[in-house]
Every structure is written in structure tokens, then in C-alpha cells.
Short mmCIF file of C-alpha atoms in Angstrom, two decimals:
data_model
loop_
_atom_site.label_atom_id
_atom_site.label_comp_id
_atom_site.label_asym_id
_atom_site.label_seq_id
_atom_site.Cartn_x
_atom_site.Cartn_y
_atom_site.Cartn_z
CA UNK A 230 107.10 92.22 100.11
CA UNK A 231 106.02 91.74 103.70
CA UNK A 232 102.84 89.72 104.25
CA UNK A 233 101.59 92.24 106.80
CA UNK A 234 101.63 95.01 104.15
CA UNK A 235 99.55 92.87 101.80
CA UNK A 236 97.12 92.08 104.58
CA UNK A 237 96.93 95.76 105.54
CA UNK A 238 96.26 96.84 101.97
CA UNK A 239 93.61 94.15 101.57
CA UNK A 240 91.81 95.40 104.67
CA UNK A 241 91.98 99.04 103.57
CA UNK A 242 90.60 98.19 100.13
CA UNK A 243 87.59 96.54 101.75
CA UNK A 244 87.17 99.50 104.11
CA UNK A 245 86.74 101.98 101.29
CA UNK A 246 85.44 99.86 98.40
CA UNK A 247 83.24 97.39 100.25
CA UNK A 248 83.42 93.81 101.47
CA UNK A 249 83.00 92.51 97.93
CA UNK A 250 86.42 93.92 96.98
CA UNK A 251 89.14 91.29 96.83
CA UNK A 252 92.86 91.91 96.45
CA UNK A 253 94.18 89.64 93.69
CA UNK A 254 97.79 90.83 93.62
CA UNK A 255 100.05 93.60 94.88
CA UNK A 256 102.92 94.44 92.52
CA UNK A 257 105.68 96.96 93.31
CA UNK A 258 106.05 99.82 90.83
CA UNK A 259 109.20 101.68 89.90
CA UNK A 260 109.94 104.26 92.58
CA UNK A 261 110.64 107.94 92.17
CA UNK A 262 113.22 110.14 93.88
CA UNK A 263 111.30 110.14 97.17
CA UNK A 264 111.05 107.73 100.08
CA UNK A 265 107.52 106.69 99.14
CA UNK A 266 106.79 103.27 97.66
CA UNK A 267 104.08 102.52 95.11
CA UNK A 268 102.22 99.31 94.31
CA UNK A 269 99.54 98.33 91.81
CA UNK A 270 96.78 96.43 93.57
CA UNK A 271 94.72 94.29 91.18
CA UNK A 272 91.12 93.80 92.35
CA UNK A 273 88.12 91.62 91.76
CA UNK A 274 84.56 92.57 92.58
CA UNK A 275 81.52 93.77 90.68
CA UNK A 276 81.44 97.45 89.81
CA UNK A 277 84.97 98.08 91.07
CA UNK A 278 88.05 99.44 89.28
CA UNK A 279 90.27 96.62 88.05
CA UNK A 280 93.16 98.08 90.00
CA UNK A 281 94.20 100.89 92.33
CA UNK A 282 97.55 102.42 93.19
CA UNK A 283 98.83 102.08 96.74
CA UNK A 284 101.07 104.83 98.09
CA UNK A 285 103.00 103.51 101.06
CA UNK A 286 105.16 105.55 103.40
CA UNK A 287 106.63 104.81 106.79
CA UNK A 288 108.83 106.31 109.46
CA UNK A 289 108.33 108.98 112.04
CA UNK A 290 106.46 112.16 111.32
CA UNK A 291 104.69 113.22 108.17
CA UNK A 292 106.60 112.20 105.05
CA UNK A 293 107.90 114.81 102.62
CA UNK A 294 109.03 113.97 99.12
CA UNK A 295 111.72 116.65 99.07
CA UNK A 296 114.28 117.04 101.79
CA UNK A 297 114.65 120.69 100.77
CA UNK A 298 111.35 121.38 102.53
CA UNK A 299 113.23 120.92 105.80
CA UNK A 300 114.45 124.51 105.41
CA UNK A 301 110.98 125.85 106.14
CA UNK A 302 110.29 127.22 109.59
CA UNK A 303 107.46 124.91 110.66
CA UNK A 304 106.86 121.25 109.74
CA UNK A 305 103.51 120.41 108.16
CA UNK A 306 100.63 119.45 110.42
CA UNK A 307 98.90 117.48 107.68
CA UNK A 308 100.16 115.15 104.98
CA UNK A 309 101.03 117.60 102.15
CA UNK A 310 99.55 115.28 99.53
CA UNK A 311 96.15 115.33 101.23
CA UNK A 312 96.20 119.09 101.75
CA UNK A 313 96.98 119.71 98.09
CA UNK A 314 94.55 117.04 96.89
CA UNK A 315 91.66 118.87 98.59
CA UNK A 316 92.71 122.23 97.20
CA UNK A 317 93.35 121.05 93.63
CA UNK A 318 90.06 119.14 93.58
CA UNK A 319 88.26 122.41 94.30
CA UNK A 320 90.11 124.03 91.40
CA UNK A 321 89.03 121.19 89.10
CA UNK A 322 92.62 120.37 88.24
CA UNK A 323 92.68 116.82 86.89
CA UNK A 324 94.44 114.74 89.56
CA UNK A 325 94.09 111.08 90.59
CA UNK A 326 90.95 110.19 92.53
CA UNK A 327 91.58 109.41 96.17
CA UNK A 328 89.71 106.33 97.38
CA UNK A 329 90.91 106.33 100.96
CA UNK A 330 93.74 107.36 103.26
CA UNK A 331 95.11 106.08 106.56
CA UNK A 332 98.07 108.28 107.46
CA UNK A 333 98.89 106.49 110.71
CA UNK A 334 99.21 103.26 108.75
CA UNK A 335 101.15 104.91 105.91
CA UNK A 336 98.60 103.96 103.24
CA UNK A 337 96.81 105.94 100.52
CA UNK A 338 94.67 104.34 97.80
CA UNK A 339 94.60 106.22 94.50
CA UNK A 340 93.13 105.98 91.02
CA UNK A 341 95.25 103.84 88.70
CA UNK A 342 96.12 105.98 85.66
CA UNK A 343 98.20 103.35 83.89
CA UNK A 344 101.84 103.74 82.95
CA UNK A 345 101.87 106.23 80.05
CA UNK A 346 103.36 109.58 80.94
CA UNK A 347 103.20 112.61 78.70
CA UNK A 348 106.78 111.91 77.70
CA UNK A 349 105.96 108.34 76.69
CA UNK A 350 102.95 109.48 74.70
CA UNK A 351 104.69 112.05 72.50
CA UNK A 352 107.42 109.74 71.29
CA UNK A 353 107.23 109.41 67.51
CA UNK A 354 104.63 112.16 67.07
CA UNK A 355 104.91 114.97 64.55
CA UNK A 356 105.92 118.43 65.82
CA UNK A 357 102.24 119.37 65.62
CA UNK A 358 101.28 116.35 67.71
CA UNK A 359 103.93 117.11 70.33
CA UNK A 360 102.79 120.73 70.45
CA UNK A 361 99.17 119.64 70.91
CA UNK A 362 99.97 117.60 74.02
CA UNK A 363 102.26 120.19 75.55
CA UNK A 364 99.62 122.85 75.03
CA UNK A 365 97.28 120.60 77.03
CA UNK A 366 99.92 120.49 79.74
CA UNK A 367 100.17 124.28 79.74
CA UNK A 368 96.39 124.55 80.05
CA UNK A 369 96.58 122.48 83.23
CA UNK A 370 99.52 124.51 84.49
CA UNK A 371 97.64 127.77 83.98
CA UNK A 372 94.64 126.49 85.95
CA UNK A 373 97.02 125.63 88.79
CA UNK A 374 98.89 128.93 88.64
CA UNK A 375 96.15 131.43 87.84
CA UNK A 376 93.05 129.98 89.47
CA UNK A 377 95.08 128.50 92.28
CA UNK A 378 96.75 131.80 93.14
CA UNK A 379 93.45 133.68 93.00
CA UNK A 380 91.92 131.12 95.36
CA UNK A 381 94.77 131.52 97.84
CA UNK A 382 93.99 130.03 101.23
CA UNK A 383 96.82 130.12 103.74
CA UNK A 384 95.37 127.17 105.63
CA UNK A 385 96.75 124.99 102.81
CA UNK A 386 100.43 124.12 103.13
CA UNK A 387 101.30 125.24 99.60
CA UNK A 388 100.61 128.85 100.55
CA UNK A 389 102.68 128.66 103.71
CA UNK A 390 105.95 128.18 101.83
CA UNK A 391 107.61 129.80 98.88
CA UNK A 392 110.81 129.88 96.90
CA UNK A 393 112.75 132.56 98.74
CA UNK A 394 116.44 133.41 98.93
CA UNK A 395 117.01 130.73 101.55
CA UNK A 396 115.53 127.89 99.50
CA UNK A 397 117.12 129.00 96.23
CA UNK A 398 120.53 129.15 97.90
CA UNK A 399 119.97 125.80 99.64
CA UNK A 400 119.46 124.18 96.25
CA UNK A 401 122.43 125.92 94.64
CA UNK A 402 124.74 125.04 97.52
CA UNK A 403 123.45 121.48 97.14
CA UNK A 404 124.80 121.62 93.57
CA UNK A 405 128.26 122.64 94.77
CA UNK A 406 128.30 120.02 97.53
CA UNK A 407 127.15 117.04 95.45
CA UNK A 408 127.38 118.13 91.81
CA UNK A 409 131.00 119.17 92.19
CA UNK A 410 132.72 118.41 95.48
CA UNK A 411 131.29 115.05 96.61
CA UNK A 412 130.51 113.99 93.06
CA UNK A 413 134.00 114.79 91.76
CA UNK A 414 135.90 114.00 94.98
CA UNK A 415 137.55 117.36 95.28
CA UNK A 416 137.09 120.67 97.04
CA UNK A 417 136.57 123.74 94.89
CA UNK A 418 139.12 126.53 94.86
CA UNK A 419 138.01 129.23 97.31
CA UNK A 420 137.96 131.92 94.63
CA UNK A 421 135.90 129.77 92.26
CA UNK A 422 133.45 128.94 95.01
CA UNK A 423 133.09 132.62 95.91
CA UNK A 424 132.39 133.57 92.29
CA UNK A 425 129.78 130.83 91.98
CA UNK A 426 128.10 131.84 95.23
CA UNK A 427 127.99 135.51 94.18
CA UNK A 428 126.36 134.57 90.87
CA UNK A 429 123.93 132.22 92.63
CA UNK A 430 123.01 134.96 95.09
CA UNK A 431 122.31 137.43 92.26
CA UNK A 432 120.08 134.91 90.46
CA UNK A 433 118.26 133.99 93.67
CA UNK A 434 117.61 137.58 94.65
CA UNK A 435 116.20 138.43 91.24
CA UNK A 436 113.89 135.42 91.23
CA UNK A 437 112.80 136.09 94.80
CA UNK A 438 111.58 139.55 93.73
CA UNK A 439 109.16 138.14 91.14
CA UNK A 440 105.40 137.97 91.87
CA UNK A 441 104.65 134.61 93.52
CA UNK A 442 102.16 132.16 91.97
CA UNK A 443 101.13 128.69 93.03
CA UNK A 444 103.53 126.22 91.40
CA UNK A 445 103.62 122.44 91.28
CA UNK A 446 107.39 122.51 91.78
CA UNK A 447 108.05 119.37 89.73
CA UNK A 448 105.81 119.99 86.74
CA UNK A 449 107.50 117.91 84.06
CA UNK A 450 106.64 115.38 81.39
CA UNK A 451 107.01 112.40 83.74
CA UNK A 452 104.56 113.80 86.30
CA UNK A 453 101.73 114.14 83.79
CA UNK A 454 99.92 110.92 82.99
CA UNK A 455 97.83 110.35 79.87
CA UNK A 456 94.36 108.98 80.55
CA UNK A 457 92.29 108.91 77.34
CA UNK A 458 92.54 112.41 75.94
CA UNK A 459 93.27 113.93 79.35
CA UNK A 460 96.47 114.79 81.17
CA UNK A 461 96.42 113.99 84.88
CA UNK A 462 98.79 115.74 87.28
CA UNK A 463 100.60 113.61 89.86
CA UNK A 464 103.27 114.17 92.57
CA UNK A 465 101.93 117.61 93.47
CA UNK A 466 102.60 117.39 97.21
CA UNK A 467 105.50 119.87 97.10
CA UNK A 468 103.49 122.72 95.57
CA UNK A 469 104.52 126.15 96.80
CA UNK A 470 104.69 129.80 95.78
CA UNK A 471 107.27 130.69 93.12
CA UNK A 472 107.64 132.79 89.98
CA UNK A 473 105.32 131.48 87.24
CA UNK A 474 108.36 130.80 85.06
CA UNK A 475 109.51 128.05 87.45
CA UNK A 476 106.98 125.38 86.39
CA UNK A 477 107.11 126.54 82.78
CA UNK A 478 110.88 126.02 82.72
CA UNK A 479 110.43 122.68 84.46
CA UNK A 480 108.07 121.44 81.75
CA UNK A 481 110.15 122.59 78.79
CA UNK A 482 113.64 122.02 80.25
CA UNK A 483 113.87 118.71 82.05
CA UNK A 484 115.84 115.47 81.64
CA UNK A 485 115.70 114.57 77.93
CA UNK A 486 113.15 117.14 76.73
CA UNK A 487 115.75 118.73 74.43
CA UNK A 488 115.38 115.70 72.16
CA UNK A 489 111.82 116.76 71.25
CA UNK A 490 111.44 120.39 72.33
CA UNK A 491 113.86 122.42 70.24
CA UNK A 492 114.16 126.23 70.20
CA UNK A 493 111.31 126.76 67.71
CA UNK A 494 108.81 124.62 69.61
CA UNK A 495 109.97 126.04 72.95
CA UNK A 496 109.31 129.58 71.70
CA UNK A 497 105.89 128.57 70.35
CA UNK A 498 104.91 127.00 73.68
CA UNK A 499 106.08 130.04 75.65
CA UNK A 500 104.01 132.27 73.35
CA UNK A 501 101.03 129.96 73.82
CA UNK A 502 101.46 130.14 77.58
CA UNK A 503 101.64 133.95 77.56
CA UNK A 504 98.62 134.28 75.27
CA UNK A 505 96.47 131.92 77.30
CA UNK A 506 97.62 133.64 80.49
CA UNK A 507 96.25 136.95 79.25
CA UNK A 508 93.03 135.28 78.08
CA UNK A 509 92.56 134.15 81.68
CA UNK A 510 92.65 137.75 82.83
CA UNK A 511 96.28 138.22 83.85
CA UNK A 512 97.91 141.48 82.91
CA UNK A 513 100.25 141.59 79.94
CA UNK A 514 103.90 141.14 80.86
CA UNK A 515 106.99 142.63 79.27
CA UNK A 516 108.16 139.75 77.13
CA UNK A 517 111.90 140.43 77.50
CA UNK A 518 111.65 140.53 81.30
CA UNK A 519 109.51 137.41 81.37
CA UNK A 520 112.00 135.53 79.18
CA UNK A 521 114.98 136.57 81.30
CA UNK A 522 113.31 135.21 84.43
CA UNK A 523 112.33 132.09 82.49
CA UNK A 524 115.98 131.62 81.55
CA UNK A 525 117.14 132.19 85.13
CA UNK A 526 114.53 129.72 86.39
CA UNK A 527 115.75 127.11 83.91
CA UNK A 528 119.38 127.68 84.92
CA UNK A 529 118.65 127.58 88.65
CA UNK A 530 116.61 124.43 88.29
CA UNK A 531 119.24 122.63 86.20
CA UNK A 532 121.94 123.44 88.75
CA UNK A 533 119.68 121.95 91.41
CA UNK A 534 118.93 118.87 89.28
CA UNK A 535 122.60 118.09 88.63
CA UNK A 536 123.36 118.15 92.34
CA UNK A 537 120.21 116.23 93.17
CA UNK A 538 120.75 113.42 90.68
CA UNK A 539 124.31 112.85 91.90
CA UNK A 540 123.09 112.97 95.50
CA UNK A 541 120.43 110.35 94.73
CA UNK A 542 123.14 108.06 93.39
CA UNK A 543 125.79 108.61 96.06
CA UNK A 544 123.58 108.93 99.15
CA UNK A 545 120.28 107.23 98.29
CA UNK A 546 121.59 104.42 96.10
CA UNK A 547 119.47 105.43 93.08
CA UNK A 548 121.92 105.53 90.15
CA UNK A 549 119.20 105.55 87.46
CA UNK A 550 119.02 109.34 87.47
CA UNK A 551 122.62 109.71 86.31
CA UNK A 552 121.55 108.86 82.77
CA UNK A 553 119.97 112.31 82.51
CA UNK A 554 123.06 114.25 83.59
CA UNK A 555 124.75 114.76 80.18
CA UNK A 556 121.62 116.28 78.61
CA UNK A 557 120.99 118.43 81.69
CA UNK A 558 124.56 119.74 81.77
CA UNK A 559 124.55 120.50 78.03
CA UNK A 560 121.29 122.43 78.43
CA UNK A 561 122.78 124.27 81.40
CA UNK A 562 125.78 125.23 79.28
CA UNK A 563 123.54 126.46 76.46
CA UNK A 564 121.39 128.55 78.77
CA UNK A 565 124.38 130.03 80.60
CA UNK A 566 125.75 131.12 77.24
CA UNK A 567 122.54 133.08 76.60
CA UNK A 568 123.01 135.25 79.68
CA UNK A 569 125.64 138.02 79.48
CA UNK A 570 126.66 137.69 83.14
CA UNK A 571 126.24 133.97 83.73
CA UNK A 572 128.27 132.81 80.75
CA UNK A 573 131.36 133.79 82.75
CA UNK A 574 130.68 130.79 84.98
CA UNK A 575 131.45 128.30 82.22
CA UNK A 576 135.28 128.35 82.63
CA UNK A 577 134.75 127.58 86.33
CA UNK A 578 132.41 124.66 85.61
CA UNK A 579 134.24 123.17 82.60
CA UNK A 580 136.94 121.27 84.56
CA UNK A 581 134.25 119.43 86.51
CA UNK A 582 131.98 118.43 83.62
CA UNK A 583 133.42 116.80 80.51
CA UNK A 584 130.44 117.68 78.30
CA UNK A 585 131.08 121.42 78.79
CA UNK A 586 133.48 122.60 76.11
#
């Protein structure tokens, strides 16, 4: 760690918490899939938190956590994290407190929520206990989606961008490029590629037609931290407009969630989501149509994730995400089998992925 970063952080802590604040240590934390770095800053000083989290970013321009956002027409004029933090605070979504920010210096100081994610906290719990915590997560999601959409304000970056045909296809082409061709060191047969692209286009067009709601975009069990009896939402800077099923599918179909969220619990949580949605004043939806778009959202997202995790290994030097590929591909296979048109893609995909039968 560079001494100038430690000195910078020490100065910023005193700027926002007072001259009595002293930096005791600055310890790097495990990174995520973005270019941001995180540190835990331990403090001393009367009446101060024992520690804060330092978000550090550098480089030209405003940092984005997802390169996919480059497909949007105009770059952001404000750090997306700060824009969303203001908006979500107004909604009373539980997010980390922001102590101070210095964008030109690449420093944000945030509330330290500890290290226990929702996923960590439900390990070893009964089905009822797991359901209890995931219902809490859905309550937070519904505040974001329902209240957030009703409070739409196009001055916030999240409402200036949405999942449209272009972004859906960008992600699905990313799967072909890295999930198959670069990842497997071979170019797809032209006919196979055409069939995949036609199917991807059909899925993308159907999802694009759905009513848009504010979505977190990465609302999963590792981006919800447990603080006491609360769940706190993190990594929300890529929020955008999308079908409501997108974040729901993300929560219930991500990485290793199949180990704890089986079909019965998944159905219960979807029913809970739909019931609470109506209780918040949203009109009743046709369940079969909602579930089809939920399934398509899960499939689209898993295609994206496979390509992304291989990309992170090959291009970004982050091999740790490969451990989640077998479970993701098996879930993708299962969900493709549920759809009468998409199951025809399995013979095309099978030669590239050993776990597909």
C-alpha cells in the first residue's frame, strides 16, 4: 500500500470526523469484479465509529463498476454511486452511511457494515430461517422498485439508462465472445452462432417490452449485508430501469444459491414478492406471464454471468469467479429446459460446457 494513500485517507478522515480522529490502520479488503479498491480504516477517537470503509478509485473520468455501461449514449456527469446514494436515502432504503467524498482524489468514506453478507448469514439455518431473511431482502427490493419508480426523477443517472435491446444483446454477445469463443479457444460454427443470436434477439425483445422499474442490477445475496436484524444494500451504483423480474431473478438465481433455494422455496418467495407487490398498490399481474419473464430474466442473466466470469479470469486476472461457473451453467441448463423454445439451444451449448448433458 502506498504511503501517500494512507496519508490521504488520514487527512480525509479528519476532514469529515474531526481533528480528534486518528487512523490506526488501513487494511485492504477483498475486491469485487470492479476496478474499485476497498480498505477498512480502524480509528481511534472519542465518540467515533471504530472503523470506516474506504472506497478508492483512480484513473481518468468518473469510474463505472460495469463496462457494459459504456454502451449508453452519454457518460455520467456525476459519480453514479453518489447520485444513487442521494436518491436511495430519500426513499429510506437501508444503505451504508456516507461520511465524506472527494471524487477528484478518488476517495469515499462509508459506514463499516462488517463482513457478514446475507449469504453468509443463512448458512446452516432451517428453511424457515432462510425464508425469513430472503423475505427481508424482498421487502428492500420492493421499496427500491415500487417507491423508487414512483419517485422517478430523470436528473438521477439511474433513470437515464435502461435495459434495452442494445444492452441485452451486448451482454449476450459477451457470452459468445468470452463464454464460448475466447474461453474455449475456438470459433463457433456460423449456423450455431446464427441460431443463438436469433434466440437471444427474441428473448431481448420480449424483455425490452416489459414495463420498466428501477432495479439495482446486481441485487444478490453477496450485495446485502447483515447489520443486526437489518439488511443493508451495497454496490447499487449501476441501478437502472429494467423489468421487475430482473432483480428478483438475480436474488434467487445467482452463484451458489441453488444449494439453499430449491424449487419449493423459490416458488414461495416469488409468491411472497407478488403478494407484497400488490399490498404496495401495484396492479395484479397475470402469474403465468410474470413467471415466463422471470424465467427469461434468469436465463439472460446467467448467460451474461458465464461470459463475465470467464472474462474476469482471462482479461482482468480474477480467477476466483470461475468457481461459480458449474452451478451457474447447471442452472442455465435447467431453466432452458423449462422453456419450449429455448431448450433447443442445449445441443448447441453442450459441446462447450461439460456439465450440460
